[in-house]
Amino acid sequence: MAAEHETRQPDLHLVPKPAALAAADRAPVSDQTAPGIDNVPQHPVTAESLLAARLSGAGEASRARIAFQLQRLAGNEALQRVVAAKPKPKLTSVKVANAKAFGAPDNYVTTLNAPVVVSATLNVGGAGLGAGTVVWTGGNPGGKQTDRQVVTTAAGLQAIKVTVGTTSKNVNIYVVDAAPLPAVSPAATLTHTLIGASAPGTDFGLTVVTIGTQGVVGPEFDVTAYLDGNNWKFRVTAIRHKYKVGVSAQGRTNIAGPGDHAIKPSAIALIISDLTPPAPGTPHGPPRTTFWSETITRAHEQAHVDHFYTDPAFWPKSMKDFQDEIAAASVAFDPGAPKTSTGAGVIADKRPTWQGRADFFHGQADAAEIPGSETYAHGVSNPQYTVLLNSIKDTVVPPAPTGLAVAPVGRNGATLTWTRDAANETGFEIQRIESGFFGPLFSSWVTLAPVAAAPLTFTDSGLKPATKYTYRVAAKGVAGNSAFSTERSATTAK
C-alpha cells in the first residue's frame, strides 16, 4: 500500500524570501496596473505589508493587487497561495435590539411599532462581504447586509431566519398589542354614583355604601395592561362605586321653611322643641317627635356620602392602597396561553382576584369611617336646624302663656307665675283689673310695665288691702302679641 502524504500549507513565517522579495522589503515597487485587473489602486508594497494585509482579511481587490505584486516581485507560489486564500464568512452570533428575551432561547417580545433590529455577527468584517453572503427570511432589509428590520406594525409572531453559508439561525419576535409601561402613571379617577333609594327602617335617613347591604356591590374598576420588558404590568385608571340613600318621614310633619302651612301659633312651640339640635359634637340630632325637616335630613345623608367618598382618610386612601397593590403585580409574558399572551387575556384572568381585593379595601374604608360618621354628619346638619328655626320663629305670633297663677303677698302685693309655650317670645305684657264694690264692672284693665322673656314671674306691689285683683298675661313677639292667658285673681290681706 502506498504511503499517504499530507500536503501542508507552509507556515507563513517559514516561506523562503526570494532575493527579489527581499529587495522589495528595502524599496517600494513602482505602481503599475496589473493585467486583467480593472481599477485596482496601486500602492508601495513590502513583504511585511503583504503579510499584514493577508492577516487583516483584505478585500478581493486588495488580494488581487497583492498577488500581482508578488508575481512581479519573486514568483513565490507558496506565499501567493497564502495571500490569495480567502477566509469563508461564518455566522458567529445574532443579536436583537429593542426586544426582550423570554422563555426558550431565541424568543423575544416587543410592543407595537417598536424599532426592532436583528443583527448578524460574522467572523470577518462586513465591509467586503460579497452580495448574498448573508441571506435573510422574514422582516425587511436593514441598513446593511448584516441587519434585518422586524415588522412590528401588527400583533403576532415575526419569524426571522438568517443564513450564512451552511449555518442558519432562527429568531422569534412576538409583537404584542400593548404600550410600554409609562414612567409616571396618573392616579385613578374616583367617582361615586347614587343608584337608588335605600330603606331607612326606623331611621329618618340611611346612606348605604357597605358591600352586600341592600344591593350595594363592590367597586368597579378599569385596568390597563402594559408590557414592561417581558412582563405584564398594570395600572388602575378608574374606580367607580354605586351607593344608595333613602329618607323617611317616620310619620312626622315636614317643616320646609318660612311660610310652611304647618307653622302656626299653636304649633310653633312644638316645632321649636322638635327641631332644636343638641350641643355641638354629639352624634345625635333634634328629637323630631312630631316635626322633621326633609331638606336637612337629606343634607345629613349627603354629609355621610361626602365624608366617606371624599375625605382623604377613608375611600380615597383605601382605593389608593388598591391601586398600589395592582401596580406592584407582575405576570410573565407567555404566548402559549391566552391568559398571558394578550393584555385583555391577562386582565380577564386576574380580574376576579382583583375584585376581591377592591372589595377588601372598600370594606376597610367603610369600617374606618363608621365610628365618627354620625358625629360628623350631625355637625353638618344640626347648625342647619338652628338656621331654620331662626328663619321661622319671628314670622309667627307666639302662643298665649298657660298656667297663670296669682298669689297675694301681704296687704299690698301679689306674685304672678306662668308657663311659656314657645321660644319665640321677646317678652310679656301683663294687665290687671281691680274689683271694687261693684266688682270689675266699672273698672278697666291696666297694662303694667313690660316684662322680659325670662324669668317667668312678676311681683305686683302698691296694691290696696283687702282688695281683689285679676290678672292676665300675653306673650309679645316680632310678628305680634299673642292672645291673653286665662285670667287669674287674688285678694290682698286686710
PDB file of N, CA and C in Angstrom, residues 64-158:
ATOM      1  N   ALA A  64      -6.121  40.728  -5.073  1.00  0.00           N
ATOM      2  CA  ALA A  64      -5.661  40.626  -6.469  1.00  0.00           C
ATOM      3  C   ALA A  64      -4.412  41.465  -6.688  1.00  0.00           C
ATOM      4  N   ARG A  65      -4.436  42.653  -6.173  1.00  0.00           N
ATOM      5  CA  ARG A  65      -3.261  43.505  -6.350  1.00  0.00           C
ATOM      6  C   ARG A  65      -2.056  42.905  -5.670  1.00  0.00           C
ATOM      7  N   ILE A  66      -2.258  42.376  -4.432  1.00  0.00           N
ATOM      8  CA  ILE A  66      -1.133  41.784  -3.697  1.00  0.00           C
ATOM      9  C   ILE A  66      -0.559  40.595  -4.460  1.00  0.00           C
ATOM     10  N   ALA A  67      -1.467  39.751  -4.993  1.00  0.00           N
ATOM     11  CA  ALA A  67      -0.983  38.586  -5.754  1.00  0.00           C
ATOM     12  C   ALA A  67      -0.163  39.028  -6.968  1.00  0.00           C
ATOM     13  N   PHE A  68      -0.664  40.054  -7.644  1.00  0.00           N
ATOM     14  CA  PHE A  68       0.059  40.547  -8.831  1.00  0.00           C
ATOM     15  C   PHE A  68       1.434  41.090  -8.447  1.00  0.00           C
ATOM     16  N   GLN A  69       1.496  41.836  -7.359  1.00  0.00           N
ATOM     17  CA  GLN A  69       2.770  42.389  -6.920  1.00  0.00           C
ATOM     18  C   GLN A  69       3.738  41.273  -6.538  1.00  0.00           C
ATOM     19  N   LEU A  70       3.187  40.213  -5.904  1.00  0.00           N
ATOM     20  CA  LEU A  70       4.058  39.097  -5.532  1.00  0.00           C
ATOM     21  C   LEU A  70       4.662  38.433  -6.771  1.00  0.00           C
ATOM     22  N   GLN A  71       3.795  38.269  -7.774  1.00  0.00           N
ATOM     23  CA  GLN A  71       4.314  37.688  -9.011  1.00  0.00           C
ATOM     24  C   GLN A  71       5.437  38.551  -9.587  1.00  0.00           C
ATOM     25  N   ARG A  72       5.224  39.819  -9.541  1.00  0.00           N
ATOM     26  CA  ARG A  72       6.243  40.734 -10.059  1.00  0.00           C
ATOM     27  C   ARG A  72       7.498  40.666  -9.229  1.00  0.00           C
ATOM     28  N   LEU A  73       7.340  40.505  -7.918  1.00  0.00           N
ATOM     29  CA  LEU A  73       8.499  40.540  -7.047  1.00  0.00           C
ATOM     30  C   LEU A  73       9.336  39.265  -7.151  1.00  0.00           C
ATOM     31  N   ALA A  74       8.719  38.124  -7.007  1.00  0.00           N
ATOM     32  CA  ALA A  74       9.565  36.940  -6.886  1.00  0.00           C
ATOM     33  C   ALA A  74       8.939  35.675  -7.409  1.00  0.00           C
ATOM     34  N   GLY A  75       7.666  35.665  -7.687  1.00  0.00           N
ATOM     35  CA  GLY A  75       7.041  34.442  -8.148  1.00  0.00           C
ATOM     36  C   GLY A  75       7.002  33.385  -7.065  1.00  0.00           C
ATOM     37  N   ASN A  76       6.904  33.809  -5.781  1.00  0.00           N
ATOM     38  CA  ASN A  76       6.862  32.851  -4.683  1.00  0.00           C
ATOM     39  C   ASN A  76       5.453  32.273  -4.624  1.00  0.00           C
ATOM     40  N   GLU A  77       5.284  31.075  -5.167  1.00  0.00           N
ATOM     41  CA  GLU A  77       3.958  30.483  -5.275  1.00  0.00           C
ATOM     42  C   GLU A  77       3.355  30.175  -3.906  1.00  0.00           C
ATOM     43  N   ALA A  78       4.153  29.715  -2.977  1.00  0.00           N
ATOM     44  CA  ALA A  78       3.618  29.381  -1.645  1.00  0.00           C
ATOM     45  C   ALA A  78       3.044  30.616  -0.968  1.00  0.00           C
ATOM     46  N   LEU A  79       3.800  31.709  -1.083  1.00  0.00           N
ATOM     47  CA  LEU A  79       3.308  32.933  -0.455  1.00  0.00           C
ATOM     48  C   LEU A  79       2.081  33.447  -1.183  1.00  0.00           C
ATOM     49  N   GLN A  80       2.054  33.281  -2.530  1.00  0.00           N
ATOM     50  CA  GLN A  80       0.884  33.703  -3.283  1.00  0.00           C
ATOM     51  C   GLN A  80      -0.357  32.938  -2.841  1.00  0.00           C
ATOM     52  N   ARG A  81      -0.212  31.642  -2.617  1.00  0.00           N
ATOM     53  CA  ARG A  81      -1.358  30.846  -2.191  1.00  0.00           C
ATOM     54  C   ARG A  81      -1.869  31.299  -0.815  1.00  0.00           C
ATOM     55  N   VAL A  82      -0.930  31.630   0.069  1.00  0.00           N
ATOM     56  CA  VAL A  82      -1.336  32.092   1.405  1.00  0.00           C
ATOM     57  C   VAL A  82      -2.096  33.407   1.312  1.00  0.00           C
ATOM     58  N   VAL A  83      -1.556  34.335   0.509  1.00  0.00           N
ATOM     59  CA  VAL A  83      -2.193  35.640   0.403  1.00  0.00           C
ATOM     60  C   VAL A  83      -3.519  35.549  -0.328  1.00  0.00           C
ATOM     61  N   ALA A  84      -3.553  34.725  -1.373  1.00  0.00           N
ATOM     62  CA  ALA A  84      -4.762  34.642  -2.174  1.00  0.00           C
ATOM     63  C   ALA A  84      -5.863  33.853  -1.473  1.00  0.00           C
ATOM     64  N   ALA A  85      -5.505  33.025  -0.466  1.00  0.00           N
ATOM     65  CA  ALA A  85      -6.519  32.227   0.217  1.00  0.00           C
ATOM     66  C   ALA A  85      -7.544  33.149   0.900  1.00  0.00           C
ATOM     67  N   LYS A  86      -8.824  32.960   0.679  1.00  0.00           N
ATOM     68  CA  LYS A  86      -9.885  33.837   1.177  1.00  0.00           C
ATOM     69  C   LYS A  86     -10.644  33.132   2.301  1.00  0.00           C
ATOM     70  N   PRO A  87     -10.681  33.684   3.554  1.00  0.00           N
ATOM     71  CA  PRO A  87     -11.421  33.026   4.629  1.00  0.00           C
ATOM     72  C   PRO A  87     -12.926  33.058   4.341  1.00  0.00           C
ATOM     73  N   LYS A  88     -13.588  31.962   4.603  1.00  0.00           N
ATOM     74  CA  LYS A  88     -15.019  31.888   4.355  1.00  0.00           C
ATOM     75  C   LYS A  88     -15.787  32.557   5.495  1.00  0.00           C
ATOM     76  N   PRO A  89     -16.767  33.454   5.180  1.00  0.00           N
ATOM     77  CA  PRO A  89     -17.574  34.079   6.237  1.00  0.00           C
ATOM     78  C   PRO A  89     -18.388  33.038   6.997  1.00  0.00           C
ATOM     79  N   LYS A  90     -18.410  33.180   8.298  1.00  0.00           N
ATOM     80  CA  LYS A  90     -19.179  32.286   9.147  1.00  0.00           C
ATOM     81  C   LYS A  90     -20.030  33.113  10.114  1.00  0.00           C
ATOM     82  N   LEU A  91     -21.221  32.603  10.423  1.00  0.00           N
ATOM     83  CA  LEU A  91     -22.123  33.255  11.369  1.00  0.00           C
ATOM     84  C   LEU A  91     -21.696  32.904  12.781  1.00  0.00           C
ATOM     85  N   THR A  92     -21.374  33.914  13.564  1.00  0.00           N
ATOM     86  CA  THR A  92     -20.919  33.650  14.931  1.00  0.00           C
ATOM     87  C   THR A  92     -21.985  33.943  15.988  1.00  0.00           C
ATOM     88  N   SER A  93     -22.863  34.937  15.766  1.00  0.00           N
ATOM     89  CA  SER A  93     -23.905  35.246  16.743  1.00  0.00           C
ATOM     90  C   SER A  93     -24.982  36.116  16.113  1.00  0.00           C
ATOM     91  N   VAL A  94     -26.124  36.183  16.819  1.00  0.00           N
ATOM     92  CA  VAL A  94     -27.239  37.019  16.380  1.00  0.00           C
ATOM     93  C   VAL A  94     -27.717  37.823  17.592  1.00  0.00           C
ATOM     94  N   LYS A  95     -27.896  39.101  17.377  1.00  0.00           N
ATOM     95  CA  LYS A  95     -28.368  39.969  18.452  1.00  0.00           C
ATOM     96  C   LYS A  95     -29.678  40.628  18.040  1.00  0.00           C
ATOM     97  N   VAL A  96     -30.528  40.901  19.045  1.00  0.00           N
ATOM     98  CA  VAL A  96     -31.820  41.552  18.814  1.00  0.00           C
ATOM     99  C   VAL A  96     -31.871  42.825  19.654  1.00  0.00           C
ATOM    100  N   ALA A  97     -32.124  43.939  18.993  1.00  0.00           N
ATOM    101  CA  ALA A  97     -32.203  45.233  19.687  1.00  0.00           C
ATOM    102  C   ALA A  97     -33.650  45.652  19.864  1.00  0.00           C
ATOM    103  N   ASN A  98     -33.954  46.200  21.051  1.00  0.00           N
ATOM    104  CA  ASN A  98     -35.265  46.763  21.387  1.00  0.00           C
ATOM    105  C   ASN A  98     -36.354  45.708  21.532  1.00  0.00           C
ATOM    106  N   ALA A  99     -35.972  44.517  21.928  1.00  0.00           N
ATOM    107  CA  ALA A  99     -36.912  43.459  22.277  1.00  0.00           C
ATOM    108  C   ALA A  99     -36.325  42.709  23.468  1.00  0.00           C
ATOM    109  N   LYS A 100     -37.200  42.088  24.251  1.00  0.00           N
ATOM    110  CA  LYS A 100     -36.758  41.432  25.476  1.00  0.00           C
ATOM    111  C   LYS A 100     -36.853  39.919  25.323  1.00  0.00           C
ATOM    112  N   ALA A 101     -35.759  39.224  25.675  1.00  0.00           N
ATOM    113  CA  ALA A 101     -35.752  37.769  25.618  1.00  0.00           C
ATOM    114  C   ALA A 101     -36.668  37.196  26.692  1.00  0.00           C
ATOM    115  N   PHE A 102     -37.267  36.060  26.391  1.00  0.00           N
ATOM    116  CA  PHE A 102     -38.105  35.390  27.381  1.00  0.00           C
ATOM    117  C   PHE A 102     -38.162  33.903  27.044  1.00  0.00           C
ATOM    118  N   GLY A 103     -38.464  33.093  28.045  1.00  0.00           N
ATOM    119  CA  GLY A 103     -38.712  31.673  27.829  1.00  0.00           C
ATOM    120  C   GLY A 103     -37.560  30.964  27.163  1.00  0.00           C
ATOM    121  N   ALA A 104     -37.861  30.239  26.089  1.00  0.00           N
ATOM    122  CA  ALA A 104     -36.851  29.462  25.372  1.00  0.00           C
ATOM    123  C   ALA A 104     -35.859  30.388  24.679  1.00  0.00           C
ATOM    124  N   PRO A 105     -34.636  29.867  24.384  1.00  0.00           N
ATOM    125  CA  PRO A 105     -33.644  30.702  23.680  1.00  0.00           C
ATOM    126  C   PRO A 105     -34.183  31.190  22.345  1.00  0.00           C
ATOM    127  N   ASP A 106     -33.739  32.370  21.969  1.00  0.00           N
ATOM    128  CA  ASP A 106     -34.077  32.982  20.690  1.00  0.00           C
ATOM    129  C   ASP A 106     -35.535  33.397  20.581  1.00  0.00           C
ATOM    130  N   ASN A 107     -36.251  33.501  21.716  1.00  0.00           N
ATOM    131  CA  ASN A 107     -37.600  34.052  21.739  1.00  0.00           C
ATOM    132  C   ASN A 107     -37.552  35.449  22.350  1.00  0.00           C
ATOM    133  N   TYR A 108     -38.198  36.387  21.673  1.00  0.00           N
ATOM    134  CA  TYR A 108     -38.181  37.779  22.123  1.00  0.00           C
ATOM    135  C   TYR A 108     -39.591  38.346  22.038  1.00  0.00           C
ATOM    136  N   VAL A 109     -39.849  39.375  22.838  1.00  0.00           N
ATOM    137  CA  VAL A 109     -41.152  40.015  22.828  1.00  0.00           C
ATOM    138  C   VAL A 109     -40.950  41.527  22.794  1.00  0.00           C
ATOM    139  N   THR A 110     -41.868  42.196  22.088  1.00  0.00           N
ATOM    140  CA  THR A 110     -41.803  43.655  21.997  1.00  0.00           C
ATOM    141  C   THR A 110     -43.197  44.198  21.779  1.00  0.00           C
ATOM    142  N   THR A 111     -43.338  45.510  21.800  1.00  0.00           N
ATOM    143  CA  THR A 111     -44.638  46.156  21.625  1.00  0.00           C
ATOM    144  C   THR A 111     -44.816  46.649  20.198  1.00  0.00           C
ATOM    145  N   LEU A 112     -46.034  47.060  19.892  1.00  0.00           N
ATOM    146  CA  LEU A 112     -46.328  47.578  18.555  1.00  0.00           C
ATOM    147  C   LEU A 112     -45.441  48.770  18.204  1.00  0.00           C
ATOM    148  N   ASN A 113     -45.027  48.790  16.942  1.00  0.00           N
ATOM    149  CA  ASN A 113     -44.286  49.919  16.374  1.00  0.00           C
ATOM    150  C   ASN A 113     -42.938  50.166  17.043  1.00  0.00           C
ATOM    151  N   ALA A 114     -42.418  49.167  17.724  1.00  0.00           N
ATOM    152  CA  ALA A 114     -41.073  49.302  18.285  1.00  0.00           C
ATOM    153  C   ALA A 114     -40.042  49.068  17.178  1.00  0.00           C
ATOM    154  N   PRO A 115     -38.960  49.851  17.136  1.00  0.00           N
ATOM    155  CA  PRO A 115     -37.941  49.704  16.079  1.00  0.00           C
ATOM    156  C   PRO A 115     -36.981  48.541  16.365  1.00  0.00           C
ATOM    157  N   VAL A 116     -37.437  47.316  16.167  1.00  0.00           N
ATOM    158  CA  VAL A 116     -36.638  46.131  16.474  1.00  0.00           C
ATOM    159  C   VAL A 116     -35.738  45.784  15.285  1.00  0.00           C
ATOM    160  N   VAL A 117     -34.474  45.522  15.564  1.00  0.00           N
ATOM    161  CA  VAL A 117     -33.495  45.157  14.527  1.00  0.00           C
ATOM    162  C   VAL A 117     -32.774  43.891  14.969  1.00  0.00           C
ATOM    163  N   VAL A 118     -32.669  42.922  14.039  1.00  0.00           N
ATOM    164  CA  VAL A 118     -31.890  41.706  14.264  1.00  0.00           C
ATOM    165  C   VAL A 118     -30.563  41.864  13.535  1.00  0.00           C
ATOM    166  N   SER A 119     -29.455  41.651  14.222  1.00  0.00           N
ATOM    167  CA  SER A 119     -28.126  41.846  13.640  1.00  0.00           C
ATOM    168  C   SER A 119     -27.351  40.536  13.686  1.00  0.00           C
ATOM    169  N   ALA A 120     -26.715  40.209  12.563  1.00  0.00           N
ATOM    170  CA  ALA A 120     -25.864  39.014  12.465  1.00  0.00           C
ATOM    171  C   ALA A 120     -24.403  39.431  12.588  1.00  0.00           C
ATOM    172  N   THR A 121     -23.651  38.709  13.375  1.00  0.00           N
ATOM    173  CA  THR A 121     -22.224  38.960  13.527  1.00  0.00           C
ATOM    174  C   THR A 121     -21.452  37.822  12.851  1.00  0.00           C
ATOM    175  N   LEU A 122     -20.498  38.190  11.974  1.00  0.00           N
ATOM    176  CA  LEU A 122     -19.703  37.212  11.246  1.00  0.00           C
ATOM    177  C   LEU A 122     -18.265  37.227  11.739  1.00  0.00           C
ATOM    178  N   ASN A 123     -17.520  36.220  11.315  1.00  0.00           N
ATOM    179  CA  ASN A 123     -16.123  36.135  11.728  1.00  0.00           C
ATOM    180  C   ASN A 123     -15.212  37.041  10.922  1.00  0.00           C
ATOM    181  N   VAL A 124     -15.737  37.698   9.919  1.00  0.00           N
ATOM    182  CA  VAL A 124     -14.964  38.636   9.101  1.00  0.00           C
ATOM    183  C   VAL A 124     -15.682  39.969   9.088  1.00  0.00           C
ATOM    184  N   GLY A 125     -14.955  41.012   8.732  1.00  0.00           N
ATOM    185  CA  GLY A 125     -15.566  42.323   8.646  1.00  0.00           C
ATOM    186  C   GLY A 125     -16.635  42.378   7.577  1.00  0.00           C
ATOM    187  N   GLY A 126     -17.623  43.207   7.795  1.00  0.00           N
ATOM    188  CA  GLY A 126     -18.738  43.244   6.866  1.00  0.00           C
ATOM    189  C   GLY A 126     -18.531  44.117   5.657  1.00  0.00           C
ATOM    190  N   ALA A 127     -17.474  44.938   5.642  1.00  0.00           N
ATOM    191  CA  ALA A 127     -17.328  45.897   4.549  1.00  0.00           C
ATOM    192  C   ALA A 127     -17.090  45.219   3.212  1.00  0.00           C
ATOM    193  N   GLY A 128     -16.367  44.074   3.206  1.00  0.00           N
ATOM    194  CA  GLY A 128     -16.026  43.440   1.937  1.00  0.00           C
ATOM    195  C   GLY A 128     -16.863  42.227   1.621  1.00  0.00           C
ATOM    196  N   LEU A 129     -18.008  42.057   2.270  1.00  0.00           N
ATOM    197  CA  LEU A 129     -18.826  40.887   2.009  1.00  0.00           C
ATOM    198  C   LEU A 129     -19.408  40.954   0.606  1.00  0.00           C
ATOM    199  N   GLY A 130     -19.375  39.815  -0.068  1.00  0.00           N
ATOM    200  CA  GLY A 130     -19.969  39.759  -1.385  1.00  0.00           C
ATOM    201  C   GLY A 130     -21.479  39.765  -1.292  1.00  0.00           C
ATOM    202  N   ALA A 131     -22.113  40.162  -2.377  1.00  0.00           N
ATOM    203  CA  ALA A 131     -23.564  40.185  -2.401  1.00  0.00           C
ATOM    204  C   ALA A 131     -24.113  38.795  -2.142  1.00  0.00           C
ATOM    205  N   GLY A 132     -25.150  38.720  -1.283  1.00  0.00           N
ATOM    206  CA  GLY A 132     -25.772  37.439  -0.997  1.00  0.00           C
ATOM    207  C   GLY A 132     -25.044  36.597   0.014  1.00  0.00           C
ATOM    208  N   THR A 133     -24.035  37.146   0.644  1.00  0.00           N
ATOM    209  CA  THR A 133     -23.323  36.378   1.672  1.00  0.00           C
ATOM    210  C   THR A 133     -24.244  36.076   2.841  1.00  0.00           C
ATOM    211  N   VAL A 134     -25.029  37.060   3.264  1.00  0.00           N
ATOM    212  CA  VAL A 134     -25.982  36.885   4.356  1.00  0.00           C
ATOM    213  C   VAL A 134     -27.384  36.850   3.753  1.00  0.00           C
ATOM    214  N   VAL A 135     -28.088  35.761   3.993  1.00  0.00           N
ATOM    215  CA  VAL A 135     -29.430  35.573   3.443  1.00  0.00           C
ATOM    216  C   VAL A 135     -30.448  35.634   4.582  1.00  0.00           C
ATOM    217  N   TRP A 136     -31.465  36.483   4.417  1.00  0.00           N
ATOM    218  CA  TRP A 136     -32.488  36.673   5.444  1.00  0.00           C
ATOM    219  C   TRP A 136     -33.837  36.169   4.958  1.00  0.00           C
ATOM    220  N   THR A 137     -34.623  35.662   5.905  1.00  0.00           N
ATOM    221  CA  THR A 137     -36.020  35.299   5.656  1.00  0.00           C
ATOM    222  C   THR A 137     -36.872  35.995   6.714  1.00  0.00           C
ATOM    223  N   GLY A 138     -37.927  36.686   6.263  1.00  0.00           N
ATOM    224  CA  GLY A 138     -38.768  37.438   7.181  1.00  0.00           C
ATOM    225  C   GLY A 138     -38.209  38.829   7.407  1.00  0.00           C
ATOM    226  N   GLY A 139     -39.086  39.737   7.807  1.00  0.00           N
ATOM    227  CA  GLY A 139     -38.657  41.099   8.081  1.00  0.00           C
ATOM    228  C   GLY A 139     -38.384  41.895   6.829  1.00  0.00           C
ATOM    229  N   ASN A 140     -37.764  43.041   7.006  1.00  0.00           N
ATOM    230  CA  ASN A 140     -37.424  43.944   5.915  1.00  0.00           C
ATOM    231  C   ASN A 140     -35.933  44.228   5.928  1.00  0.00           C
ATOM    232  N   PRO A 141     -35.354  44.582   4.775  1.00  0.00           N
ATOM    233  CA  PRO A 141     -33.914  44.885   4.734  1.00  0.00           C
ATOM    234  C   PRO A 141     -33.557  45.982   5.730  1.00  0.00           C
ATOM    235  N   GLY A 142     -32.390  45.807   6.336  1.00  0.00           N
ATOM    236  CA  GLY A 142     -31.911  46.808   7.270  1.00  0.00           C
ATOM    237  C   GLY A 142     -30.978  47.782   6.578  1.00  0.00           C
ATOM    238  N   GLY A 143     -30.220  48.512   7.364  1.00  0.00           N
ATOM    239  CA  GLY A 143     -29.317  49.491   6.793  1.00  0.00           C
ATOM    240  C   GLY A 143     -28.101  48.861   6.125  1.00  0.00           C
ATOM    241  N   LYS A 144     -27.798  47.633   6.480  1.00  0.00           N
ATOM    242  CA  LYS A 144     -26.688  46.919   5.872  1.00  0.00           C
ATOM    243  C   LYS A 144     -27.020  45.442   5.794  1.00  0.00           C
ATOM    244  N   GLN A 145     -26.166  44.700   5.088  1.00  0.00           N
ATOM    245  CA  GLN A 145     -26.465  43.291   4.813  1.00  0.00           C
ATOM    246  C   GLN A 145     -26.596  42.463   6.077  1.00  0.00           C
ATOM    247  N   THR A 146     -25.916  42.839   7.132  1.00  0.00           N
ATOM    248  CA  THR A 146     -25.939  42.061   8.367  1.00  0.00           C
ATOM    249  C   THR A 146     -27.089  42.448   9.304  1.00  0.00           C
ATOM    250  N   ASP A 147     -27.969  43.395   8.904  1.00  0.00           N
ATOM    251  CA  ASP A 147     -29.090  43.823   9.738  1.00  0.00           C
ATOM    252  C   ASP A 147     -30.415  43.486   9.075  1.00  0.00           C
ATOM    253  N   ARG A 148     -31.427  43.240   9.917  1.00  0.00           N
ATOM    254  CA  ARG A 148     -32.782  42.975   9.421  1.00  0.00           C
ATOM    255  C   ARG A 148     -33.773  43.692  10.310  1.00  0.00           C
ATOM    256  N   GLN A 149     -34.659  44.464   9.722  1.00  0.00           N
ATOM    257  CA  GLN A 149     -35.702  45.146  10.462  1.00  0.00           C
ATOM    258  C   GLN A 149     -36.911  44.238  10.630  1.00  0.00           C
ATOM    259  N   VAL A 150     -37.472  44.248  11.849  1.00  0.00           N
ATOM    260  CA  VAL A 150     -38.636  43.416  12.158  1.00  0.00           C
ATOM    261  C   VAL A 150     -39.897  44.241  11.956  1.00  0.00           C
ATOM    262  N   VAL A 151     -40.896  43.664  11.332  1.00  0.00           N
ATOM    263  CA  VAL A 151     -42.165  44.348  11.121  1.00  0.00           C
ATOM    264  C   VAL A 151     -42.970  44.282  12.421  1.00  0.00           C
ATOM    265  N   THR A 152     -43.244  45.456  13.037  1.00  0.00           N
ATOM    266  CA  THR A 152     -43.957  45.493  14.323  1.00  0.00           C
ATOM    267  C   THR A 152     -45.236  46.319  14.251  1.00  0.00           C
ATOM    268  N   THR A 153     -45.779  46.450  13.047  1.00  0.00           N
ATOM    269  CA  THR A 153     -46.985  47.264  12.885  1.00  0.00           C
ATOM    270  C   THR A 153     -48.261  46.518  13.261  1.00  0.00           C
ATOM    271  N   ALA A 154     -48.172  45.218  13.427  1.00  0.00           N
ATOM    272  CA  ALA A 154     -49.339  44.425  13.805  1.00  0.00           C
ATOM    273  C   ALA A 154     -48.913  43.358  14.800  1.00  0.00           C
ATOM    274  N   ALA A 155     -49.836  42.994  15.678  1.00  0.00           N
ATOM    275  CA  ALA A 155     -49.532  41.969  16.671  1.00  0.00           C
ATOM    276  C   ALA A 155     -49.391  40.606  16.008  1.00  0.00           C
ATOM    277  N   GLY A 156     -48.505  39.795  16.534  1.00  0.00           N
ATOM    278  CA  GLY A 156     -48.313  38.455  16.009  1.00  0.00           C
ATOM    279  C   GLY A 156     -46.856  38.044  16.050  1.00  0.00           C
ATOM    280  N   LEU A 157     -46.597  36.848  15.553  1.00  0.00           N
ATOM    281  CA  LEU A 157     -45.234  36.303  15.540  1.00  0.00           C
ATOM    282  C   LEU A 157     -44.510  36.728  14.278  1.00  0.00           C
ATOM    283  N   GLN A 158     -43.309  37.246  14.435  1.00  0.00           N
ATOM    284  CA  GLN A 158     -42.429  37.552  13.321  1.00  0.00           C
ATOM    285  C   GLN A 158     -41.225  36.603  13.412  1.00  0.00           C
TER     286      GLN A 158
END
